[in-house]
Coordinates of C-alpha atoms and ligand atoms in Angstrom, one line a residue:
Chain A
M13 CA 2.8 -17.6 -23.2
K14 CA 5.2 -14.7 -22.6
I15 CA 5.2 -13.0 -19.3
L16 CA 6.5 -9.4 -19.2
V17 CA 7.8 -8.3 -15.9
P18 CA 8.4 -4.5 -15.3
V19 CA 11.2 -4.1 -12.7
K20 CA 12.2 -0.7 -11.0
R21 CA 15.8 0.1 -9.7
V22 CA 15.1 1.8 -6.2
I23 CA 17.1 2.7 -3.0
D24 CA 17.8 -0.5 -1.2
Y25 CA 15.1 -1.2 1.4
N26 CA 17.5 -1.4 4.2
V27 CA 18.8 2.1 3.7
K28 CA 17.2 5.0 5.3
A29 CA 16.4 7.7 2.9
R30 CA 17.9 11.3 3.5
V31 CA 16.3 14.4 2.2
K32 CA 18.7 16.9 0.4
S33 CA 19.5 20.0 2.2
D34 CA 18.3 22.0 -0.7
Q35 CA 14.9 20.3 -0.5
T36 CA 14.9 19.1 -4.2
G37 CA 14.8 15.5 -3.3
V38 CA 16.2 12.4 -1.7
D39 CA 19.9 12.1 -1.8
L40 CA 20.7 8.9 -3.9
A41 CA 24.5 9.6 -4.4
N42 CA 26.6 6.7 -3.2
V43 CA 23.5 4.9 -1.9
K44 CA 23.0 1.3 -2.4
M45 CA 20.4 0.6 -5.0
S46 CA 18.6 -2.7 -5.6
M47 CA 15.6 -4.0 -7.4
N48 CA 12.3 -3.0 -5.7
P49 CA 11.3 -5.8 -3.4
F50 CA 8.0 -6.2 -4.9
C51 CA 9.4 -6.4 -8.4
E52 CA 11.7 -9.3 -7.0
I53 CA 8.5 -11.2 -6.0
A54 CA 7.0 -10.5 -9.3
V55 CA 10.1 -12.0 -11.0
E56 CA 10.2 -14.9 -8.8
E57 CA 6.4 -15.7 -9.6
A58 CA 7.1 -15.4 -13.3
V59 CA 10.0 -17.8 -13.0
R60 CA 7.8 -20.3 -11.0
L61 CA 5.2 -20.2 -13.7
K62 CA 7.9 -21.0 -16.3
E63 CA 9.2 -23.8 -14.2
K64 CA 5.6 -25.1 -14.1
G65 CA 5.5 -25.0 -17.9
V66 CA 2.8 -22.3 -17.9
A67 CA 5.1 -19.7 -19.4
E68 CA 7.8 -20.2 -22.2
E69 CA 9.6 -16.8 -22.0
I70 CA 10.1 -14.1 -19.4
I71 CA 10.9 -10.6 -20.6
V72 CA 12.2 -8.3 -18.1
V73 CA 11.6 -4.6 -18.7
S74 CA 13.0 -1.5 -16.8
I75 CA 12.6 2.1 -17.4
G76 CA 15.4 4.1 -15.9
P77 CA 19.2 5.1 -16.1
V78 CA 21.9 3.0 -17.7
Q79 CA 22.5 1.5 -14.2
A80 CA 19.0 -0.2 -14.3
Q81 CA 20.7 -2.8 -16.5
E82 CA 22.1 -4.2 -13.3
T83 CA 18.6 -4.6 -11.9
I84 CA 17.6 -6.3 -15.2
R85 CA 20.7 -8.5 -14.8
T86 CA 19.7 -9.6 -11.3
A87 CA 16.2 -10.6 -12.7
L88 CA 17.8 -12.6 -15.6
A89 CA 20.0 -14.3 -12.9
M90 CA 16.9 -15.3 -11.1
G91 CA 15.5 -17.1 -14.4
G92 CA 14.3 -14.2 -16.8
D93 CA 15.2 -14.9 -20.4
R94 CA 15.9 -11.5 -21.7
G95 CA 15.8 -7.9 -21.0
I96 CA 14.7 -4.4 -22.3
L97 CA 16.0 -1.3 -20.9
V98 CA 14.0 1.8 -21.7
Q99 CA 17.0 4.1 -21.0
T100 CA 16.2 7.6 -19.6
D101 CA 17.6 9.9 -17.0
A102 CA 14.3 11.5 -16.4
D103 CA 12.4 10.3 -13.3
P104 CA 9.1 9.5 -15.1
E105 CA 5.8 9.7 -13.2
P106 CA 3.6 6.6 -13.0
L107 CA 1.3 7.8 -15.9
Q108 CA 4.4 8.0 -18.0
V109 CA 5.8 4.8 -16.9
A110 CA 2.3 3.1 -17.7
K111 CA 2.3 4.6 -21.2
L112 CA 5.8 3.4 -22.0
L113 CA 5.1 -0.1 -20.7
K114 CA 1.9 -0.3 -22.7
A115 CA 3.9 0.3 -25.7
V116 CA 6.4 -2.3 -24.7
A117 CA 3.5 -4.7 -24.1
E118 CA 2.0 -4.1 -27.5
A119 CA 5.3 -4.7 -29.1
E120 CA 6.0 -7.9 -27.1
G121 CA 2.4 -9.4 -26.7
P122 CA 2.6 -11.0 -23.5
G123 CA -0.2 -13.1 -22.1
L124 CA 0.4 -11.7 -18.5
I125 CA 2.1 -8.8 -17.0
L126 CA 3.4 -9.5 -13.6
M127 CA 4.7 -6.7 -11.6
G128 CA 5.2 -5.2 -8.0
K129 CA 2.3 -3.5 -6.3
Q130 CA 4.5 -0.6 -5.2
A131 CA 7.8 0.9 -5.7
I132 CA 9.3 1.7 -2.3
D133 CA 10.7 5.0 -3.4
G134 CA 7.6 6.9 -4.5
D135 CA 5.3 4.6 -2.9
N136 CA 2.8 5.4 -5.5
N137 CA 1.1 1.9 -5.8
A138 CA -0.3 3.1 -9.3
V139 CA 1.6 1.8 -12.3
G140 CA 0.0 -1.7 -12.5
Q141 CA -3.5 -0.4 -12.2
M142 CA -2.9 2.4 -14.9
L143 CA -1.2 0.1 -17.3
S144 CA -4.2 -2.4 -17.0
A145 CA -6.5 0.5 -17.7
L146 CA -4.7 1.7 -20.7
L147 CA -4.4 -1.7 -22.2
G148 CA -8.1 -2.4 -21.3
W149 CA -7.0 -5.7 -19.6
P150 CA -8.3 -6.9 -16.3
Q151 CA -6.3 -6.3 -13.2
A152 CA -5.6 -8.0 -9.9
T153 CA -3.6 -6.1 -7.5
F154 CA -2.0 -7.2 -4.2
A155 CA -1.8 -10.8 -5.2
S156 CA -0.9 -13.5 -2.6
K157 CA -1.7 -16.5 -4.7
I158 CA -1.8 -17.0 -8.5
E159 CA -3.3 -19.8 -10.6
I160 CA -3.1 -19.9 -14.3
D161 CA -5.7 -22.2 -15.8
G162 CA -5.7 -22.0 -19.6
A163 CA -7.1 -18.7 -20.7
V164 CA -7.9 -17.4 -17.2
A165 CA -5.9 -16.5 -14.1
R166 CA -7.5 -17.0 -10.5
V167 CA -5.7 -14.7 -8.2
T168 CA -6.2 -14.4 -4.4
R169 CA -5.7 -10.8 -3.3
E170 CA -5.0 -9.2 0.0
V171 CA -7.8 -6.8 0.8
D172 CA -9.0 -4.9 4.0
G173 CA -10.6 -7.5 6.0
G174 CA -9.1 -10.6 4.6
L175 CA -8.7 -12.1 1.2
Q176 CA -10.5 -12.0 -2.1
T177 CA -10.4 -14.3 -5.1
L178 CA -11.0 -13.1 -8.7
E179 CA -10.8 -15.0 -12.1
L180 CA -9.5 -12.9 -15.0
D181 CA -9.4 -13.5 -18.6
L182 CA -5.9 -13.3 -20.1
P183 CA -4.1 -11.2 -20.9
A184 CA -4.1 -9.5 -17.6
V185 CA -2.0 -7.3 -15.2
I186 CA -1.3 -8.8 -11.8
T187 CA 0.7 -7.0 -9.0
A188 CA 2.4 -8.8 -6.3
D189 CA 2.1 -8.5 -2.6
L190 CA 4.6 -9.5 0.1
R191 CA 3.1 -13.0 0.7
L192 CA 3.1 -14.2 -3.0
N193 CA 6.4 -16.0 -2.6
E194 CA 9.8 -15.7 -1.2
P195 CA 12.1 -14.7 -4.0
R196 CA 15.2 -16.9 -4.5
Y197 CA 18.9 -15.9 -4.4
A198 CA 20.4 -16.3 -7.8
S199 CA 23.0 -19.1 -7.8
L200 CA 26.6 -18.4 -9.0
P201 CA 26.2 -20.4 -12.2
N202 CA 22.9 -18.6 -13.0
I203 CA 24.6 -15.2 -12.4
M204 CA 27.4 -16.3 -14.9
K205 CA 24.6 -17.4 -17.4
A206 CA 22.8 -14.2 -17.0
K207 CA 25.8 -12.3 -18.3
K208 CA 25.3 -13.9 -21.7
K209 CA 21.6 -13.1 -21.9
T210 CA 20.5 -10.1 -24.1
I211 CA 19.5 -6.8 -22.8
D212 CA 18.1 -4.6 -25.6
I213 CA 18.8 -0.9 -24.9
K214 CA 16.1 1.2 -26.3
S215 CA 14.9 4.8 -25.7
A216 CA 11.6 6.3 -24.7
D217 CA 11.3 7.3 -28.5
D218 CA 11.2 3.7 -29.4
F219 CA 8.0 3.3 -27.4
G220 CA 6.0 6.3 -28.2
G221 CA 8.3 8.9 -26.5
L222 CA 8.1 10.3 -22.9
S223 CA 4.7 12.1 -22.7
G224 CA 4.7 15.5 -20.7
G225 CA 4.8 15.2 -17.1
H226 CA 1.6 16.2 -15.1
L227 CA 3.1 16.7 -11.8
K228 CA 5.6 19.4 -10.3
V229 CA 7.6 18.3 -7.1
L230 CA 7.8 21.8 -5.4
K231 CA 9.9 20.5 -2.5
V232 CA 10.8 17.5 -0.5
T233 CA 11.2 17.8 3.2
E234 CA 12.0 15.9 6.3
P235 CA 9.1 14.8 8.5
A236 CA 8.9 16.0 12.0
K237 CA 11.1 13.9 14.1
R238 CA 9.9 11.9 17.1
V239 CA 12.0 12.2 20.0
A240 CA 12.7 9.0 22.1
G241 CA 10.8 9.2 25.4
V242 CA 11.6 7.5 28.8
K243 CA 12.3 4.0 29.8
V244 CA 10.0 2.7 32.4
E245 CA 11.1 0.2 35.0
T246 CA 7.8 -1.7 35.4
A247 CA 4.4 -2.4 34.0
A248 CA 2.8 -0.6 36.8
E249 CA 4.8 2.6 36.3
L250 CA 3.9 2.3 32.6
V251 CA 0.2 2.1 33.5
S252 CA 0.4 5.0 35.8
K253 CA 2.2 7.2 33.2
L254 CA -0.3 6.3 30.5
K255 CA -3.2 7.2 32.8
T256 CA -1.8 10.5 34.4
E257 CA 0.9 11.7 32.1
A258 CA -0.3 10.8 28.7
G259 CA -4.0 10.5 29.6
V260 CA -4.6 7.9 26.8
I261 CA -6.2 5.1 29.0
Chain B
M13 CA -15.0 23.6 -8.2
A14 CA -16.8 20.4 -7.3
V15 CA -15.2 17.5 -5.5
L16 CA -16.5 13.9 -5.4
V17 CA -15.6 11.8 -2.5
V18 CA -15.8 8.0 -2.7
A19 CA -17.3 6.5 0.4
D20 CA -15.5 3.7 2.2
H21 CA -18.0 1.1 3.5
D22 CA -18.7 -2.5 3.5
N23 CA -22.2 -2.3 2.1
A24 CA -23.6 -2.4 5.8
S25 CA -22.1 0.6 7.4
L26 CA -20.2 3.6 6.5
K27 CA -16.5 3.9 7.6
D28 CA -15.0 6.8 9.5
N29 CA -12.4 7.1 6.5
T30 CA -15.2 8.7 4.5
H31 CA -15.8 11.4 7.2
K32 CA -11.9 12.0 7.2
T33 CA -11.8 12.3 3.3
V34 CA -14.7 14.8 3.3
T35 CA -12.6 17.0 5.6
A36 CA -9.8 16.8 2.9
A37 CA -12.4 17.5 0.2
L38 CA -13.9 20.5 2.2
A39 CA -10.3 22.1 2.1
L40 CA -10.6 22.1 -1.6
S41 CA -14.1 23.0 -2.4
G42 CA -17.5 23.9 -0.7
D43 CA -19.3 21.5 -3.3
V44 CA -18.6 18.2 -2.0
D45 CA -20.7 15.1 -3.1
V46 CA -20.2 11.6 -1.8
L47 CA -20.6 8.6 -4.0
V48 CA -21.6 5.2 -2.3
A49 CA -20.8 2.5 -4.8
G50 CA -21.8 -0.9 -3.7
Q51 CA -24.6 -3.3 -3.4
G52 CA -27.6 -2.9 -1.0
V53 CA -26.2 0.6 0.2
A54 CA -29.4 2.4 1.2
A55 CA -28.3 2.5 4.8
V56 CA -24.8 3.5 4.1
A57 CA -26.1 6.3 1.8
A58 CA -28.4 7.5 4.6
E59 CA -25.4 7.7 6.9
A60 CA -23.3 9.6 4.4
A61 CA -26.1 12.1 3.9
K62 CA -25.7 13.2 7.4
I63 CA -22.1 14.2 7.2
A64 CA -22.0 18.0 7.7
G65 CA -20.8 19.8 4.5
V66 CA -21.9 17.3 2.0
R67 CA -24.0 18.6 -0.9
K68 CA -25.4 15.4 -2.3
V69 CA -25.0 11.7 -2.0
L70 CA -24.8 9.5 -5.1
T71 CA -25.5 5.8 -5.1
A72 CA -24.4 3.3 -7.7
E73 CA -25.4 -0.5 -7.2
S74 CA -24.2 -3.7 -8.7
D75 CA -22.9 -7.1 -7.8
L76 CA -19.3 -6.3 -8.7
L77 CA -19.4 -2.9 -7.1
G78 CA -20.4 -4.6 -4.1
K79 CA -17.2 -6.4 -4.2
Q80 CA -15.2 -3.3 -5.1
V81 CA -13.9 -4.8 -8.3
A82 CA -11.6 -2.2 -9.6
E83 CA -12.7 -2.3 -13.3
A84 CA -16.3 -2.0 -12.1
V85 CA -15.7 0.9 -9.7
A86 CA -13.5 2.6 -12.3
S87 CA -16.1 2.3 -15.1
C88 CA -18.8 3.7 -12.7
I89 CA -16.8 6.7 -11.5
T90 CA -15.0 7.7 -14.8
P91 CA -18.0 9.0 -16.6
L92 CA -19.2 10.8 -13.6
M93 CA -16.1 13.0 -13.5
S94 CA -17.4 15.2 -16.2
G95 CA -19.1 16.9 -13.5
Y96 CA -16.3 17.1 -11.0
D97 CA -12.7 18.7 -10.8
A98 CA -11.4 16.3 -8.3
V99 CA -12.3 12.8 -6.8
L100 CA -11.0 12.0 -3.3
I101 CA -10.7 8.4 -2.4
P102 CA -9.7 7.0 1.0
A103 CA -6.5 5.2 0.5
T104 CA -7.8 1.8 1.6
S105 CA -6.8 -1.3 -0.2
A106 CA -9.9 -1.0 -2.3
G107 CA -9.3 2.7 -2.9
K108 CA -5.6 2.1 -3.9
N109 CA -6.8 -0.6 -6.3
F110 CA -9.3 1.5 -8.3
A111 CA -7.9 5.1 -8.2
P112 CA -5.1 4.8 -10.4
R113 CA -7.4 3.1 -12.9
I114 CA -9.7 6.1 -13.0
A115 CA -6.6 8.3 -13.4
A116 CA -5.4 6.4 -16.5
L117 CA -8.8 6.5 -18.2
L118 CA -8.9 10.4 -17.6
D119 CA -5.3 10.5 -18.6
V120 CA -4.3 12.4 -15.4
A121 CA -1.5 11.8 -12.9
P122 CA -2.9 10.1 -9.8
I123 CA -1.8 11.6 -6.4
S124 CA -1.4 8.9 -3.9
E125 CA -1.8 9.1 -0.1
I126 CA -2.0 12.8 0.5
I127 CA -1.7 13.9 4.0
E128 CA -2.2 17.6 3.5
V129 CA -4.1 19.9 1.2
V130 CA -1.9 23.0 0.6
G131 CA -3.8 24.7 -2.2
P132 CA -6.3 23.8 -4.9
A133 CA -3.6 21.9 -6.9
T134 CA -1.0 21.4 -4.2
F135 CA -0.6 18.5 -1.8
V136 CA 1.7 16.9 0.5
R137 CA 2.4 13.1 0.5
P138 CA 4.9 10.9 2.1
I139 CA 7.4 9.1 0.0
Y140 CA 10.2 6.7 1.0
A141 CA 8.3 5.0 3.8
G142 CA 7.6 8.2 5.3
N143 CA 11.2 9.3 5.4
A144 CA 10.4 12.3 3.1
L145 CA 7.5 14.3 2.4
E146 CA 6.8 15.6 -1.0
T147 CA 5.0 18.6 -1.9
V148 CA 3.5 18.2 -5.5
E149 CA 1.6 20.3 -7.6
S150 CA -0.8 18.8 -10.1
G151 CA -1.0 20.2 -13.6
D152 CA -4.3 18.3 -14.4
A153 CA -7.7 19.8 -14.8
K154 CA -9.1 16.9 -13.1
K155 CA -7.4 15.4 -10.1
V156 CA -7.6 11.8 -8.9
I157 CA -6.3 11.7 -5.2
T158 CA -6.2 9.1 -2.6
V159 CA -6.2 10.3 1.0
R160 CA -4.4 9.0 4.0
A161 CA -7.3 9.4 6.3
T162 CA -5.2 9.3 9.6
A163 CA -4.0 12.7 8.6
F164 CA -7.4 14.5 8.7
K165 CA -10.0 15.0 11.3
A166 CA -13.4 13.4 10.8
A167 CA -16.1 15.8 9.5
G168 CA -18.9 15.8 11.9
D169 CA -22.6 15.0 11.4
G170 CA -25.5 17.6 11.0
G171 CA -26.1 17.4 7.3
S172 CA -29.0 16.2 5.4
A173 CA -27.9 15.8 1.8
A174 CA -30.1 14.4 -0.9
I175 CA -29.8 11.1 -2.1
E176 CA -29.7 10.2 -5.8
A177 CA -29.0 6.9 -7.9
V178 CA -26.5 7.1 -10.6
D179 CA -25.6 4.6 -13.4
P180 CA -23.3 1.8 -12.0
G181 CA -21.5 1.6 -15.3
P182 CA -20.7 -1.3 -17.6
G183 CA -19.0 -3.4 -15.0
A184 CA -16.0 -5.7 -15.6
P185 CA -16.7 -8.0 -18.6
K186 CA -13.3 -9.7 -18.2
T187 CA -13.3 -10.2 -14.3
R188 CA -15.3 -12.4 -12.1
F189 CA -15.6 -12.6 -8.6
L190 CA -15.1 -16.0 -7.1
S191 CA -15.0 -15.7 -3.3
D192 CA -13.8 -13.8 -0.3
E193 CA -12.4 -14.9 3.1
L194 CA -13.0 -12.2 5.4
V195 CA -11.8 -12.2 8.9
K196 CA -14.7 -11.6 11.5
S197 CA -14.0 -9.7 14.6
D198 CA -15.7 -7.9 17.4
R199 CA -12.8 -5.7 18.0
P200 CA -12.5 -2.2 16.7
E201 CA -11.0 -1.9 13.2
L202 CA -7.4 -1.0 12.9
A203 CA -8.0 2.0 10.9
G204 CA -9.5 4.5 13.1
A205 CA -9.1 2.7 16.5
K206 CA -8.2 4.8 19.5
I207 CA -5.7 2.2 20.8
V208 CA -3.9 -0.5 18.9
V209 CA -1.9 -3.5 20.4
S210 CA 0.5 -5.0 17.8
G211 CA 2.6 -8.1 18.0
G212 CA 5.7 -9.1 16.2
R213 CA 7.9 -12.0 15.3
A214 CA 8.7 -12.5 19.1
M215 CA 5.4 -14.0 19.6
G216 CA 6.7 -17.2 17.7
S217 CA 3.4 -18.8 17.0
A218 CA -0.2 -18.1 16.1
E219 CA -1.1 -19.5 19.4
E220 CA 1.1 -17.3 21.4
F221 CA -0.2 -14.2 19.5
H222 CA -3.7 -15.1 20.4
R223 CA -2.7 -15.9 24.0
V224 CA -0.6 -12.7 24.5
I225 CA -1.8 -9.8 22.3
E226 CA -5.7 -10.4 21.9
P227 CA -6.3 -10.4 25.7
L228 CA -4.4 -7.1 26.2
A229 CA -6.1 -5.6 23.3
D230 CA -9.5 -6.7 24.7
K231 CA -8.7 -5.3 28.1
L232 CA -7.9 -1.9 26.5
G233 CA -10.8 -2.1 23.9
A234 CA -8.0 -2.0 21.3
A235 CA -7.6 -3.2 17.7
V236 CA -5.0 -5.6 16.8
G237 CA -2.1 -5.0 14.6
A238 CA 1.0 -7.1 13.7
S239 CA 4.5 -6.6 12.1
R240 CA 5.0 -8.0 8.6
A241 CA 7.2 -10.7 10.2
A242 CA 4.2 -11.9 12.4
V243 CA 1.8 -11.9 9.3
D244 CA 4.3 -13.7 7.1
A245 CA 4.9 -16.3 9.7
G246 CA 1.2 -16.9 9.8
Y247 CA 0.7 -15.6 13.4
A248 CA -1.9 -13.0 12.4
P249 CA -4.0 -12.4 9.2
N250 CA -2.6 -10.3 6.5
D251 CA -4.9 -7.3 7.0
Y252 CA -3.4 -6.8 10.5
Q253 CA -0.2 -5.7 9.0
V254 CA 0.8 -2.2 9.9
G255 CA 3.5 -0.4 8.0
Q256 CA 4.5 1.0 4.7
T257 CA 3.0 -1.6 2.6
G258 CA 0.2 -2.5 5.1
K259 CA -2.3 -0.2 7.1
V260 CA -1.3 3.1 8.4
V261 CA -2.6 4.0 11.8
A262 CA -2.5 6.9 14.0
P263 CA -4.3 6.0 17.3
Q264 CA -4.0 7.7 20.6
L265 CA -2.0 4.7 22.0
Y266 CA 0.0 2.3 20.1
I267 CA 1.6 -0.6 22.0
A268 CA 4.3 -2.6 20.1
V269 CA 5.0 -5.8 21.7
G270 CA 8.1 -7.7 20.5
I271 CA 8.5 -5.6 17.4
S272 CA 11.9 -4.4 16.5
G273 CA 10.8 -1.1 14.7
A274 CA 12.1 -1.5 11.1
I275 CA 11.6 1.6 9.0
Q276 CA 8.8 -0.2 7.1
H277 CA 6.9 -0.8 10.3
L278 CA 7.5 2.8 11.6
A279 CA 6.1 4.1 8.6
G280 CA 2.7 2.7 9.6
M281 CA 2.5 3.8 13.1
K282 CA 5.0 6.8 13.7
D283 CA 2.2 9.3 13.8
S284 CA 0.5 7.6 16.7
K285 CA 0.0 10.1 19.7
V286 CA 1.7 8.0 22.2
I287 CA 3.8 4.9 21.6
V288 CA 4.8 2.2 23.9
A289 CA 7.3 -0.4 23.1
I290 CA 7.8 -3.6 24.9
N291 CA 11.1 -5.3 23.8
K292 CA 13.8 -7.3 25.5
D293 CA 16.6 -5.6 23.5
A294 CA 17.2 -2.2 24.7
D295 CA 18.9 -1.3 21.4
A296 CA 15.8 -2.0 19.4
P297 CA 15.1 0.9 17.0
I298 CA 11.5 1.0 18.3
F299 CA 12.8 2.7 21.5
Q300 CA 13.8 5.6 19.4
V301 CA 10.2 6.5 18.6
A302 CA 8.5 5.2 21.7
D303 CA 7.4 7.7 24.3
Y304 CA 7.4 5.0 26.9
G305 CA 9.7 2.0 26.6
L306 CA 9.7 -1.0 28.7
V307 CA 12.9 -3.3 28.3
A308 CA 11.5 -6.7 29.2
D309 CA 10.7 -10.1 28.1
Y310 CA 7.0 -9.8 27.1
K311 CA 6.2 -13.3 28.6
S312 CA 6.5 -11.6 32.0
A313 CA 5.8 -7.8 30.9
V314 CA 2.5 -8.6 29.3
P315 CA 0.9 -10.4 32.2
D316 CA 2.3 -7.8 34.5
L317 CA 0.7 -5.1 32.4
M318 CA -2.5 -6.9 32.5
A319 CA -2.3 -7.0 36.3
A320 CA -1.5 -3.4 36.5
L321 CA -4.4 -2.3 34.3
T322 CA -6.7 -4.4 36.4
D323 CA -5.3 -2.7 39.5
A324 CA -6.1 0.5 37.7
G325 CA -9.7 -0.4 37.2
H326 CA -9.5 -1.6 33.6
Ligands
FAD416 C1 9.2 -4.2 0.7 C2 9.1 -4.4 2.2 C3 7.9 -4.0 2.8 C4 7.7 -4.1 4.1 N1 6.5 -3.7 4.7 C5 6.4 -3.7 5.9 C6 5.3 -3.4 6.6 O1 4.4 -2.9 6.0 N2 5.1 -3.5 8.0 C7 6.1 -4.2 8.7 O2 5.9 -4.4 9.9 N3 7.1 -4.7 8.2 C8 7.4 -4.5 6.9 N4 8.5 -5.0 6.2 C9 9.4 -5.8 7.1 C10 10.4 -5.1 8.0 O3 11.6 -4.7 7.2 C11 10.9 -6.1 9.1 O4 11.4 -7.1 8.5 C12 9.6 -6.4 10.0 O5 8.8 -5.2 10.4 C13 10.1 -7.1 11.3 O6 9.1 -7.6 12.1 P1 9.3 -7.7 13.6 O7 9.6 -6.4 14.2 O8 8.1 -8.4 14.2 O9 10.5 -8.8 13.7 P2 12.1 -8.7 14.2 O10 12.7 -7.5 13.4 O11 12.5 -10.0 14.2 O12 11.9 -8.1 15.6 C14 11.5 -9.0 16.6 C15 11.8 -8.2 17.9 O13 11.3 -8.9 19.1 C16 12.1 -8.7 20.1 N5 12.0 -10.0 21.1 C17 12.2 -11.2 20.8 N6 11.9 -11.9 21.8 C18 11.3 -11.2 22.7 C19 10.8 -11.4 24.0 N7 10.6 -12.6 24.6 N8 10.1 -10.3 24.5 C20 10.2 -9.1 24.2 N9 10.8 -8.8 22.9 C21 11.4 -9.7 22.2 C22 13.5 -8.8 19.6 O14 14.4 -8.1 20.4 C23 13.1 -8.0 18.3 O15 13.4 -6.6 18.5 C24 8.8 -4.7 4.9 C25 10.0 -5.2 4.3 C26 10.1 -5.0 2.8 C27 11.3 -5.5 2.3
AMP417 N1 10.7 2.9 -13.9 C1 10.1 1.8 -13.9 N2 10.5 0.8 -14.8 C2 9.9 -0.5 -14.7 N3 8.7 -0.8 -14.0 C3 8.4 0.1 -13.1 C4 9.0 1.5 -12.9 N4 8.2 2.2 -12.2 C5 7.3 1.3 -11.6 N5 7.3 0.3 -12.2 C6 6.6 -1.0 -12.0 O1 5.3 -0.6 -11.3 C7 5.4 -1.1 -10.0 C8 4.5 -0.2 -9.1 O2 5.3 1.0 -9.0 P1 4.6 2.3 -8.4 O3 3.2 2.3 -9.0 O4 5.5 3.4 -8.9 O5 4.5 2.2 -6.9 C9 6.7 -1.5 -9.7 O6 6.7 -2.5 -8.7 C10 7.2 -1.9 -11.0 O7 6.9 -3.3 -11.3

């Protein structure tokens, strides 16, 4: 079985995003970029499935600027076999991403698509569900445990109130939550090996083109800032302030 | 313009997220219907019918709808959309799971977790863990939107909408429900609680989390939350996680015990009315958003707080 893993290059999770003064977006110039953390978890899970003998090949795909090759390279160093970059300088919406990924999936014929539940830039939490719907495949989002058993996947999902386990017929789309695994650091020899792995550079036109956008961002603004309050010396002072000043208890 | 609101419920009772989502829907249109999709939902539908401003309540029932399986919910809602211009769905883990699926089936762009309705096609939503707010205009004739309920006031009661059953749809032929493991608790639910007490990595063990955080929460009638670090380490169940990728809460009072205040955690609680932080590190970033900070070891501070609350009649 082939596993397709879509990965997104995003602002590093340790960096605090700053809004541009002209309100057109978030300033990404000279900001550290990394693989979206949830995509890293998806890559790790794919590599573990390959190590268990469940998967033969891991194909990593990213839609983004030329620098997204670095993100793909990181995934190859973790154990991916080859990469596809669908190069575009546009910042495609989830629906556009899902349509391109559908075309990639149709070209590659994976038995499983493993991806992140959410990209930490747009916080959309949408592409996996949309891809699954467009392909007509079953979905399991927010996975914290995955078991592949022949032609089915059993997936434990994080839901409100606890956990839910579903069984899906393959091929399927599964999105990773934080507790699915802890991604490995690529070793130096694997980083060297990854340099020799192929990354095919494609354009959106190779996968049906970038369909028109449905959304227009009118502005991006900074949220109201919270100001730090006061330090209290004792628990008794805290209780008294919560009662009389704040009136919340 | 007609809007469909998808009710948040557990088949037994209606959740307040529904009332808040109705408020968002009423900002779009006067014609608001509520869909209760589930199993054995007559009582839930009766509650929904009482929400002021609701025109009609639809019910759809099947086993898989009862388990909120995304394919089943989407296959039920998508055909209903011929009669609506927008569907508003509370951004719960279930809502986030099925909403984009409906959008894809309708070939529209979903809009995730709105916090404000600016106009009929214009919405505000947080991005980058709430460090930026995006005002976005939808060009789609039909809109699929998830709603961050904490940003809206709950619609009141006083309605008496008619209840009508609709087709549950074809279900999910490629998906089977196997089991669930739900945490039972008598405490208030995180979403919608007036007071939340959250514990972090400082707790060091599940036993300590139970020993320290839960009695404090119970004394205040509060819900219990946790940081990702505490959940990852197994001190608290996964659905306690507050943050960018967990639950978003905005209670009257949020008490963070032994939580550093990473941006991903702040994303889930910084809209709380009053924030209290107890942390032994005076430089912990949580103090930058706390209204009241207590620099102390929780091991002495929490018992002191319990005693002070008792003294104050709690
Ligand atoms: C993709 C992604 C998504 C994430 N999503 C979330 C999310 O949704 N929610 C979330 O919470 N995190 C999330 N995180 C994790 C986040 O970055 C932090 O790692 C996490 O919030 C830290 O948890 P913590 O504050 O409990 O632990 P720490 O950062 O380790 O802080 C522990 C604090 O306890 C204090 N302390 C220690 N001992 C004591 C004591 N005896 N008394 C008092 N204070 C004490 C310390 O001074 C410290 O400030 C996410 C991370 C990533 C990469
Ligand atoms: N530009 C992209 N290229 C490849 N994968 C993407 C891209 N955007 C989103 N994804 C995938 O979709 C997941 C969810 O993203 P989102 O729905 O945008 O929050 C991510 O974790 C990725 O796996």
